[in-house]
Amino acid sequence: MNCGPPPPPPPPPPPPGDLCFFNLNWDQSIDPNGEISSQPHYVAAAPLNSPPKLDLSMISHLHHTQQAQGSLPISEGLMPITHLDQFPTDSGFVERAARFSCFDGGGGGYAGFGRSLTANNVELGNAREESSVSDPASASGEVSLKGPPFESNARKRKAAPKGKGKETCSTISSNDPPKNSEAKDPNAKKCKLGESEGTKDDSIKPKVERNNASTTDNGNGVQKQGKNNTKPPEPPKDYIHVRARRGQATDSHSLAERVRREKISQRMKLLQDLVPGCNKVTGKALMLDEIINYVQSLQRQVEFLSMKLATVNPNLDFNNLPNLLAKDMHQTCGGPLVNSIFPLETSGVALSYASQPQHGNLLNCSIANVLENHCSINPLDSALCRTMNTHHPYFNGIGDAASQMGTFWEDDLQSVVQMDIGQTQEMVVSSQSFNGPSESVHMKMEL
Amino acid sequence: MTATGSPGNPNPNLSKPMLVHHFLRALARVNRAAPKQSHARRSRRIRCAAYASMAAAAGPGRRWSRVLLRRLRSSPSSHRRRISVRVARPPRIATASSRVETLRRLVPGGRSLGYCSLLEETADYVRWLDAQVQLMQSLVDFFSS
């Protein structure tokens, strides 16, 4: 149940605000405090039931009081520390709430809508409590504004963590005396400020827990609790859900920082897999050292190998090369199970690079093609060339040390050869000529 | 192109065929164009070809490959000019350790990256560099055998 975007504080009540209002109550009604006391006779109106997301148990907190003063509601059965709060400053909220017909179920009285936590809530030891709403007949903000200016200490609680940042709300709220609901006007203003901060924060950081988000939306002023209190009924789909453990900071900055740290450690793990020798190292600094060394060694290796290739290349007679390779192939051509072995060395590890004869042919051809060489194919290889035409090159890397290199070439050369065969006209022609009578084929590739 | 895929598949889009293709083409071009060049020049060209083929095979999805290609394609003179024109970078806050700075220097395009994305780029770069080294090593062995 994603609550809508945070509704603007000004009086015109947007529908998302209404939704959020109900979400809030729903959230809180799920709290595992056994506070769900069924008082179904307070369910007055059908429209309240109509939103499918709404849990009916919230109604149990609907305390209908006939007193216009909004005194403390009586919640039977439980021992909640309950404050009935009026929101004299948030006229928009009052109007919004008053639009629900459920609130005039009392028929003209004030509907105290009290939410409470029980006293055996160990974590908070305090109540969260909610709003009182006037009925729509008198639903102007004026009326409630003129009511006794009660302030929810919940609001104060919300305002406080914004300022303190690191402190968890639970500690703050537990410090709140339960009878703190008497409000002074400057306090209310301060809280309003905190509220606007809260909404802004939510729009910036959607990772704040849903519970927090939904409550800051409509200014009902319930916020972060300890972990065992926080039961978001349904994880939001599009948000990264960050859940603060007990004792962790819960403001948005800390949450974002925690996400970032998780991301970094995840990438570090990724790098640990990539960089050899990084597994033994503990500590990020040493790991960074290893990574730096590895990157440097790889770059040096590239340099060194390019030098080596530069020395090798001019001496290399490309016309001889395919012959040489073809000779290798012929040796393995007789027995299909015998593999031609190309010794390869990669980073000091001697790799025995084994392949089926077809693959040897493919390897030669692909390299020869790309290097624009004359490739002389022995007639004995015509069968192998046929397999090349059927685009079923088969390559098998054998040897544990060769597995890495084997997969490398397996991946590469298949598609390289196929690509070359498929795309180059000359290659098609020459490969057709491979199928011809057994004679030495001279082919020239152009890229 | 998100190269950092699931941890189960370490190389989701490391297309080594393209790497082989690009590098061998570049090598052939070097051989064709400069058969009589000095060894130092040839090796330098081959090195550039190696990096360029690596970046081309990696595609433009990564910052290191874009930076590498831009750096390699621009001629040395224009490169120098561009550097002289460039506004001096604001000095990074010195909280980052010297190791991170070293890593930033090593990974192409890493100077302007944050720590998190630097690690990501490094992982991708290391993968490709490793593949390139393997390819070159196999070629060297192949040719020298």
XYZ file of C-alpha atoms in Angstrom:
592
model
C 0.000 0.000 0.000
C 1.835 2.934 -1.169
C 0.687 6.095 0.212
C 0.457 8.876 -2.235
C 2.827 11.728 -2.517
C 3.043 13.792 0.573
C 0.113 16.122 0.520
C 0.774 19.768 0.670
C 0.227 21.363 3.981
C -2.204 24.011 2.702
C -5.857 23.531 3.466
C -7.180 22.216 0.150
C -7.312 18.555 0.917
C -6.012 16.281 -1.787
C -7.287 12.751 -1.964
C -3.871 11.221 -1.347
C -3.895 12.894 1.955
C -7.006 11.084 2.815
C -5.491 7.859 1.806
C -2.491 8.518 3.870
C -4.608 9.358 6.736
C -6.151 6.005 6.606
C -2.933 4.271 5.954
C -1.605 5.739 9.026
C -4.339 4.443 11.104
C -4.105 1.151 9.515
C -0.435 0.887 10.184
C -0.851 1.668 13.698
C -3.688 -0.628 14.212
C -1.469 -3.473 13.231
C 0.912 -2.806 16.017
C 1.435 -5.929 17.984
C 0.372 -4.537 21.181
C -2.915 -6.169 21.463
C -4.517 -2.864 21.280
C -7.068 -3.941 18.801
C -10.155 -3.817 20.819
C -13.168 -4.565 18.825
C -15.814 -2.027 19.266
C -17.738 -2.483 16.137
C -20.630 -0.408 17.191
C -18.550 2.605 16.515
C -18.371 1.783 12.912
C -20.876 4.195 11.789
C -20.526 4.745 8.143
C -20.063 2.589 5.142
C -17.542 4.769 3.276
C -15.011 4.055 5.873
C -15.231 0.424 5.086
C -15.166 0.941 1.412
C -11.454 1.497 0.865
C -10.172 -1.986 0.436
C -6.858 -1.192 1.913
C -8.355 -0.192 5.113
C -8.231 -2.504 8.001
C -11.334 -2.412 9.968
C -9.544 -2.771 13.189
C -8.749 0.843 13.056
C -12.251 1.515 13.938
C -11.587 0.142 17.267
C -9.734 3.264 18.014
C -12.535 5.419 17.047
C -13.698 6.740 20.277
C -16.757 8.659 20.025
C -16.999 11.364 22.511
C -19.761 13.761 22.729
C -17.802 16.411 24.381
C -16.836 19.306 22.288
C -13.730 19.799 24.296
C -12.196 16.653 23.086
C -11.347 15.303 26.414
C -9.612 12.048 26.952
C -11.379 9.216 25.320
C -12.125 6.112 27.191
C -10.715 3.073 25.672
C -12.078 0.087 27.331
C -10.291 -3.041 28.163
C -6.847 -1.784 27.540
C -4.771 0.510 29.533
C -3.559 2.896 26.937
C -2.044 6.151 27.648
C -4.220 7.959 25.350
C -4.365 11.505 24.399
C -7.064 12.846 22.405
C -5.506 15.472 20.373
C -7.043 18.131 18.481
C -5.102 19.725 15.785
C -5.800 23.332 16.024
C -3.128 24.297 13.601
C -3.739 21.887 10.858
C -7.010 22.997 9.486
C -6.363 21.218 6.276
C -6.188 17.972 8.015
C -9.352 18.636 9.847
C -11.186 19.411 6.703
C -9.822 16.412 5.009
C -10.814 14.138 7.754
C -14.147 15.729 8.080
C -14.981 14.800 4.588
C -15.268 11.270 5.619
C -18.706 10.501 6.567
C -17.521 8.094 9.138
C -16.669 10.903 11.341
C -20.097 12.205 11.576
C -21.349 8.858 12.524
C -21.880 10.220 15.932
C -24.369 12.582 14.488
C -23.066 15.963 15.230
C -20.799 15.416 18.110
C -17.117 15.489 18.079
C -15.582 12.287 17.110
C -12.499 11.630 19.048
C -10.287 9.476 17.062
C -7.854 8.178 19.472
C -5.066 5.867 18.780
C -3.183 4.383 21.535
C -0.500 2.064 22.395
C -0.818 0.053 25.441
C 1.308 0.655 28.395
C 3.023 -2.638 28.046
C 4.653 -1.395 24.973
C 8.099 -1.716 26.372
C 9.921 0.030 23.670
C 8.180 3.257 23.772
C 6.440 3.163 27.010
C 4.465 5.924 25.586
C 1.496 6.415 23.548
C 0.972 7.395 20.093
C -2.280 8.954 19.783
C -4.246 10.544 17.207
C -6.539 13.034 16.153
C -9.835 14.304 16.948
C -12.014 15.454 14.235
C -15.067 17.465 14.225
C -18.038 16.449 12.251
C -18.644 17.955 8.864
C -21.430 20.130 10.009
C -19.000 22.114 12.024
C -16.093 21.032 10.030
C -14.511 24.298 9.286
C -11.013 24.678 10.483
C -12.204 27.608 12.481
C -14.074 25.525 14.894
C -11.283 23.309 15.785
C -8.937 26.185 15.802
C -10.979 27.732 18.424
C -11.015 24.610 20.380
C -8.671 24.120 23.231
C -5.211 24.124 21.785
C -4.057 20.691 22.492
C -0.863 19.620 21.082
C 0.106 16.146 20.344
C 3.337 15.286 21.887
C 3.722 13.062 18.948
C 4.359 16.099 16.915
C 6.908 17.200 19.301
C 8.491 13.860 18.984
C 8.651 14.232 15.330
C 10.141 17.599 15.466
C 12.792 16.533 17.850
C 14.570 13.901 15.760
C 14.831 16.278 12.899
C 16.818 18.526 15.026
C 18.875 15.995 16.808
C 19.501 13.795 13.905
C 21.197 10.902 15.525
C 18.868 10.272 18.325
C 16.265 7.700 17.842
C 12.747 8.605 18.292
C 12.072 5.971 20.784
C 14.284 7.506 23.344
C 12.735 10.813 22.782
C 9.292 9.538 23.059
C 10.030 7.607 26.126
C 11.163 10.759 27.704
C 7.904 12.317 26.997
C 5.640 12.422 29.918
C 2.385 10.913 28.945
C 0.405 13.851 30.018
C 2.226 16.169 27.813
C -0.671 16.871 25.662
C -1.266 20.287 26.960
C -0.112 22.501 24.271
C 1.093 25.963 24.077
C 0.936 27.936 20.957
C 4.664 28.395 20.390
C 5.044 24.704 20.744
C 2.491 24.141 18.127
C 4.276 26.435 15.795
C 7.485 24.675 16.357
C 5.859 21.428 15.619
C 4.374 22.716 12.490
C 7.776 23.675 11.338
C 9.000 20.238 12.050
C 6.148 18.854 10.100
C 6.942 20.804 7.016
C 10.507 19.685 7.327
C 9.320 16.188 7.547
C 7.332 16.344 4.376
C 10.156 17.888 2.540
C 12.447 15.232 3.778
C 10.154 12.580 2.597
C 9.937 13.922 -0.842
C 13.663 13.955 -1.061
C 14.394 10.672 0.547
C 11.815 8.111 -0.288
C 13.751 5.527 1.547
C 12.510 6.612 4.833
C 10.403 3.988 6.275
C 6.911 3.921 5.159
C 5.553 4.260 8.519
C 7.327 7.476 8.939
C 6.399 8.699 5.542
C 2.755 8.097 5.848
C 2.545 9.700 9.184
C 4.446 12.775 8.363
C 2.215 13.258 5.447
C -0.876 14.212 7.218
C 0.776 15.647 10.184
C -0.661 13.204 12.569
C 2.731 13.074 13.916
C 3.541 9.532 14.552
C 6.981 8.582 13.634
C 9.704 6.162 13.893
C 9.606 3.634 16.565
C 11.870 0.881 17.536
C 12.170 -2.074 15.337
C 9.727 -4.274 17.070
C 7.152 -1.626 16.764
C 7.682 -1.003 13.129
C 5.570 -3.284 11.122
C 4.987 -1.845 7.736
C 2.110 -3.902 6.581
C 3.222 -4.184 3.052
C 6.658 -3.393 1.710
C 6.467 -0.680 -0.875
C 7.317 -1.857 -4.307
C 9.211 1.001 -5.766
C 11.163 2.036 -2.774
C 14.328 0.580 -1.505
C 13.190 -0.589 1.789
C 15.575 0.169 4.524
C 14.802 -1.036 7.903
C 16.658 0.336 10.815
C 17.619 -2.090 13.446
C 17.206 -1.325 17.017
C 19.459 1.395 18.111
C 20.292 2.553 14.640
C 19.682 6.021 13.556
C 16.575 6.468 11.554
C 16.737 9.817 9.972
C 16.971 9.924 6.248
C 20.607 10.858 6.118
C 21.623 7.928 8.179
C 19.482 5.638 6.124
C 20.981 6.887 2.906
C 24.422 6.532 4.314
C 23.688 3.012 5.338
C 22.486 2.202 1.849
C 25.631 3.659 0.419
C 27.805 1.650 2.714
C 25.991 -1.491 1.776
C 26.513 -0.719 -1.859
C 30.185 -0.143 -1.340
C 30.671 -3.353 0.525
C 28.792 -5.180 -2.175
C 31.113 -3.811 -4.838
C 34.058 -4.614 -2.681
C 32.875 -8.174 -2.578
C 32.579 -8.147 -6.331
C 36.100 -6.890 -6.653
C 37.235 -9.468 -4.191
C 36.071 -12.137 -6.535
C 37.798 -10.508 -9.443
C 41.136 -9.764 -7.943
C 43.154 -12.814 -7.058
C 44.645 -12.833 -3.629
C 42.073 -10.430 -2.363
C 40.252 -13.036 -0.404
C 42.908 -13.460 2.161
C 43.130 -9.819 2.864
C 40.957 -8.321 5.497
C 40.324 -4.686 5.730
C 39.322 -2.252 3.089
C 42.626 -0.483 2.909
C 44.530 -3.647 2.220
C 41.927 -4.691 -0.267
C 42.306 -1.413 -2.057
C 46.021 -1.995 -2.101
C 45.502 -5.348 -3.672
C 43.154 -3.944 -6.247
C 45.559 -1.189 -7.117
C 48.391 -3.632 -7.441
C 46.359 -5.873 -9.624
C 45.264 -3.116 -11.939
C 48.782 -1.858 -12.182
C 50.112 -5.302 -12.896
C 47.511 -5.806 -15.573
C 48.377 -2.556 -17.202
C 52.039 -3.378 -17.089
C 51.261 -6.744 -18.520
C 49.440 -5.166 -21.403
C 52.438 -3.018 -22.031
C 54.811 -5.878 -21.811
C 52.737 -8.083 -24.024
C 52.357 -5.409 -26.621
C 56.101 -5.084 -26.681
C 56.344 -8.779 -27.069
C 53.810 -8.795 -29.841
C 55.740 -6.048 -31.545
C 58.844 -8.125 -31.461
C 57.078 -11.243 -32.490
C 55.071 -9.855 -35.293
C 57.676 -8.748 -37.774
C 59.449 -12.006 -37.455
C 56.305 -13.843 -37.944
C 55.700 -15.185 -41.342
C 52.002 -15.363 -41.620
C 52.223 -17.713 -44.502
C 54.062 -20.159 -42.374
C 51.813 -19.852 -39.454
C 48.787 -21.612 -40.876
C 50.976 -24.371 -42.141
C 52.386 -24.779 -38.757
C 49.002 -24.907 -37.250
C 47.756 -27.183 -39.940
C 50.545 -29.523 -39.059
C 49.299 -29.544 -35.542
C 45.917 -30.349 -36.856
C 47.090 -33.199 -38.979
C 48.644 -34.827 -36.036
C 45.373 -34.915 -34.306
C 43.314 -35.640 -37.335
C 43.760 -39.347 -37.279
C 42.079 -40.055 -34.018
C 38.983 -38.052 -33.283
C 39.438 -38.446 -29.596
C 42.959 -37.184 -29.581
C 43.226 -33.567 -28.819
C 45.636 -31.136 -30.159
C 47.320 -29.374 -27.414
C 48.407 -25.839 -27.610
C 50.491 -24.880 -24.698
C 49.361 -21.577 -23.423
C 50.671 -19.680 -20.560
C 48.632 -17.138 -18.814
C 50.074 -15.101 -16.046
C 52.699 -17.567 -15.152
C 50.388 -20.509 -15.054
C 51.079 -23.052 -17.682
C 47.861 -23.865 -19.349
C 47.504 -26.890 -21.430
C 45.134 -25.817 -24.033
C 43.411 -28.717 -25.489
C 40.885 -28.797 -28.176
C 39.197 -31.046 -30.582
C 40.676 -31.046 -34.027
C 37.787 -29.117 -35.403
C 38.498 -26.403 -33.059
C 42.104 -26.326 -33.972
C 41.023 -25.741 -37.460
C 38.662 -23.062 -36.411
C 41.260 -21.377 -34.370
C 43.643 -21.307 -37.233
C 41.103 -20.130 -39.660
C 39.773 -17.407 -37.555
C 43.135 -16.030 -36.728
C 44.265 -16.420 -40.242
C 41.204 -14.710 -41.543
C 41.424 -11.823 -39.269
C 45.070 -11.410 -39.812
C 44.542 -11.408 -43.519
C 46.677 -14.296 -44.370
C 47.005 -16.948 -46.899
C 45.663 -20.016 -45.365
C 46.711 -23.216 -46.895
C 44.613 -26.081 -45.857
C 45.683 -29.578 -46.210
C 43.310 -31.859 -48.035
C 43.070 -33.992 -45.002
C 41.151 -31.247 -43.360
C 38.294 -31.123 -45.743
C 36.090 -33.012 -43.367
C 36.877 -30.557 -40.669
C 36.102 -27.704 -42.950
C 32.772 -29.191 -43.611
C 32.010 -29.053 -39.999
C 32.964 -25.470 -40.097
C 30.467 -24.878 -42.836
C 27.723 -26.360 -40.827
C 28.403 -23.799 -38.194
C 28.838 -26.337 -35.520
C 32.265 -25.723 -34.250
C 33.036 -27.837 -31.360
C 35.501 -26.951 -28.823
C 36.428 -28.655 -25.702
C 38.756 -27.290 -23.141
C 40.430 -29.972 -21.137
C 42.585 -29.600 -18.158
C 41.869 -27.846 -14.958
C 44.361 -25.142 -15.511
C 43.095 -24.697 -18.988
C 39.525 -24.246 -18.015
C 39.716 -20.531 -17.874
C 41.428 -20.191 -21.142
C 39.308 -22.897 -22.552
C 36.109 -21.113 -21.855
C 37.629 -17.985 -23.122
C 38.332 -19.443 -26.484
C 35.212 -21.428 -26.499
C 33.162 -18.341 -26.145
C 35.172 -16.321 -28.500
C 36.121 -18.334 -31.407
C 32.830 -19.916 -32.025
C 31.149 -16.684 -32.582
C 34.114 -15.110 -34.250
C 34.279 -17.801 -36.777
C 30.586 -17.852 -37.237
C 30.509 -14.180 -37.611
C 33.282 -14.255 -40.118
C 31.738 -17.050 -42.020
C 28.330 -15.565 -42.029
C 29.265 -12.062 -42.825
C 32.101 -12.276 -45.238
C 31.359 -13.264 -48.717
C 34.860 -14.389 -49.371
C 34.696 -16.595 -46.425
C 31.612 -18.307 -47.658
C 33.175 -18.872 -51.006
C 36.338 -20.196 -49.559
C 34.559 -22.447 -47.190
C 32.639 -23.875 -50.054
C 35.860 -24.534 -51.747
C 36.929 -26.369 -48.657
C 34.356 -28.930 -49.427
C 35.757 -29.555 -52.794
C 38.196 -32.223 -53.806
C 41.183 -32.839 -51.701
C 43.661 -30.331 -52.778
C 45.483 -27.567 -51.157
C 43.271 -24.571 -50.913
C 44.725 -21.173 -50.962
C 42.498 -18.568 -49.613
C 42.842 -14.976 -48.991
C 40.660 -13.235 -46.565
C 39.728 -9.681 -46.680
C 38.287 -7.936 -43.769
C 25.114 -1.876 -19.880
C 25.314 -2.890 -16.338
C 28.302 -5.058 -16.048
C 27.816 -5.669 -12.415
C 25.174 -8.238 -12.630
C 24.250 -10.913 -10.246
C 27.157 -12.365 -8.376
C 26.414 -15.747 -9.813
C 27.208 -14.574 -13.277
C 30.394 -12.604 -13.033
C 30.641 -11.699 -16.676
C 27.224 -10.989 -17.961
C 28.226 -8.932 -20.893
C 31.866 -9.464 -21.343
C 31.843 -10.245 -24.985
C 35.189 -11.747 -25.613
C 34.500 -12.531 -29.249
C 34.233 -8.868 -29.897
C 37.413 -8.302 -28.021
C 39.241 -10.860 -30.107
C 37.748 -9.473 -33.242
C 38.673 -5.910 -32.506
C 42.119 -6.682 -31.324
C 43.078 -8.908 -34.185
C 41.795 -6.399 -36.659
C 43.762 -3.689 -34.994
C 46.819 -5.867 -34.932
C 46.479 -6.587 -38.606
C 46.110 -2.900 -39.272
C 49.234 -2.152 -37.325
C 51.119 -4.776 -39.224
C 49.862 -3.591 -42.538
C 50.365 0.068 -41.945
C 53.715 -0.001 -40.312
C 55.737 -2.984 -41.186
C 58.998 -1.158 -40.982
C 58.482 0.893 -37.923
C 60.765 0.841 -34.994
C 60.080 -1.520 -32.201
C 59.123 1.144 -29.710
C 56.632 2.670 -32.040
C 55.159 -0.620 -32.918
C 54.781 -1.637 -29.355
C 53.173 1.646 -28.548
C 50.753 1.261 -31.364
C 49.940 -2.217 -30.324
C 49.347 -1.087 -26.820
C 47.023 1.605 -28.011
C 45.299 -0.950 -30.174
C 44.885 -3.214 -27.202
C 43.262 -0.547 -25.112
C 41.137 0.680 -27.952
C 39.888 -2.765 -28.817
C 39.127 -3.366 -25.193
C 37.135 -0.185 -24.935
C 35.397 -0.798 -28.211
C 34.408 -4.255 -27.165
C 33.164 -3.012 -23.835
C 30.921 -0.536 -25.536
C 30.005 2.961 -24.545
C 28.081 1.964 -21.478
C 30.957 2.434 -19.172
C 32.764 5.552 -18.333
C 36.218 4.067 -18.553
C 35.636 2.873 -22.080
C 34.310 6.222 -23.224
C 37.192 8.061 -21.686
C 39.681 5.612 -23.050
C 38.325 5.839 -26.552
C 38.200 9.586 -26.455
C 41.720 9.744 -25.175
C 42.994 7.359 -27.791
C 41.161 8.849 -30.697
C 42.203 12.356 -30.056
C 45.576 13.014 -31.486
C 48.310 13.784 -28.998
C 48.487 17.421 -29.939
C 44.821 18.065 -29.485
C 44.900 16.084 -26.315
C 47.564 18.300 -24.942
C 45.675 21.357 -25.965
C 42.553 20.161 -24.328
C 44.358 19.566 -21.104
C 45.841 23.013 -21.113
C 42.451 24.549 -21.708
C 40.660 22.526 -19.113
C 39.669 24.300 -16.001
C 41.479 23.089 -12.973
C 39.466 20.586 -11.082
C 38.398 21.633 -7.664
C 40.580 19.857 -5.186
C 38.919 16.871 -3.752
C 38.367 16.846 -0.103
C 41.311 15.142 1.422
C 39.296 12.700 3.410
C 39.709 10.158 0.699
C 42.773 8.155 1.261
C 45.693 8.221 -1.073
C 44.816 4.714 -2.107
C 41.536 5.815 -3.511
C 43.275 8.606 -5.318
C 45.699 6.128 -6.780
C 42.862 3.998 -7.947
C 41.232 7.019 -9.479
C 44.342 7.674 -11.440
C 44.585 4.117 -12.615
C 41.064 3.685 -13.862
C 40.410 5.790 -16.921
C 37.844 8.423 -16.238
C 37.899 7.661 -12.594
C 39.002 11.048 -11.419
C 35.592 12.529 -11.377
C 33.852 9.559 -9.927
C 32.640 9.059 -6.450
C 33.887 6.229 -4.375
C 30.979 3.944 -5.019
C 30.912 4.298 -8.759
C 34.666 4.186 -8.842
C 34.552 0.712 -7.407
C 31.989 -0.293 -9.953
C 34.048 1.036 -12.807
C 37.111 -0.617 -11.403
C 35.420 -3.964 -11.324
C 34.367 -3.673 -14.916
C 37.723 -2.346 -16.032
C 39.564 -5.124 -14.273
C 37.412 -7.692 -15.963
C 38.127 -6.355 -19.388
C 41.767 -5.807 -18.713
C 42.070 -9.338 -17.543
C 40.433 -10.622 -20.676
C 42.695 -8.473 -22.784
C 45.787 -9.730 -21.049
C 44.687 -13.283 -21.522
C 44.085 -12.698 -25.174
C 47.425 -11.058 -25.712
C 49.207 -13.702 -23.777
C 47.635 -16.436 -25.809
C 48.516 -14.620 -28.982
C 52.093 -14.218 -27.923
C 52.333 -17.858 -27.087
C 50.576 -18.733 -30.242
C 52.916 -16.753 -32.388
C 56.058 -17.643 -30.612
C 55.389 -21.342 -30.598
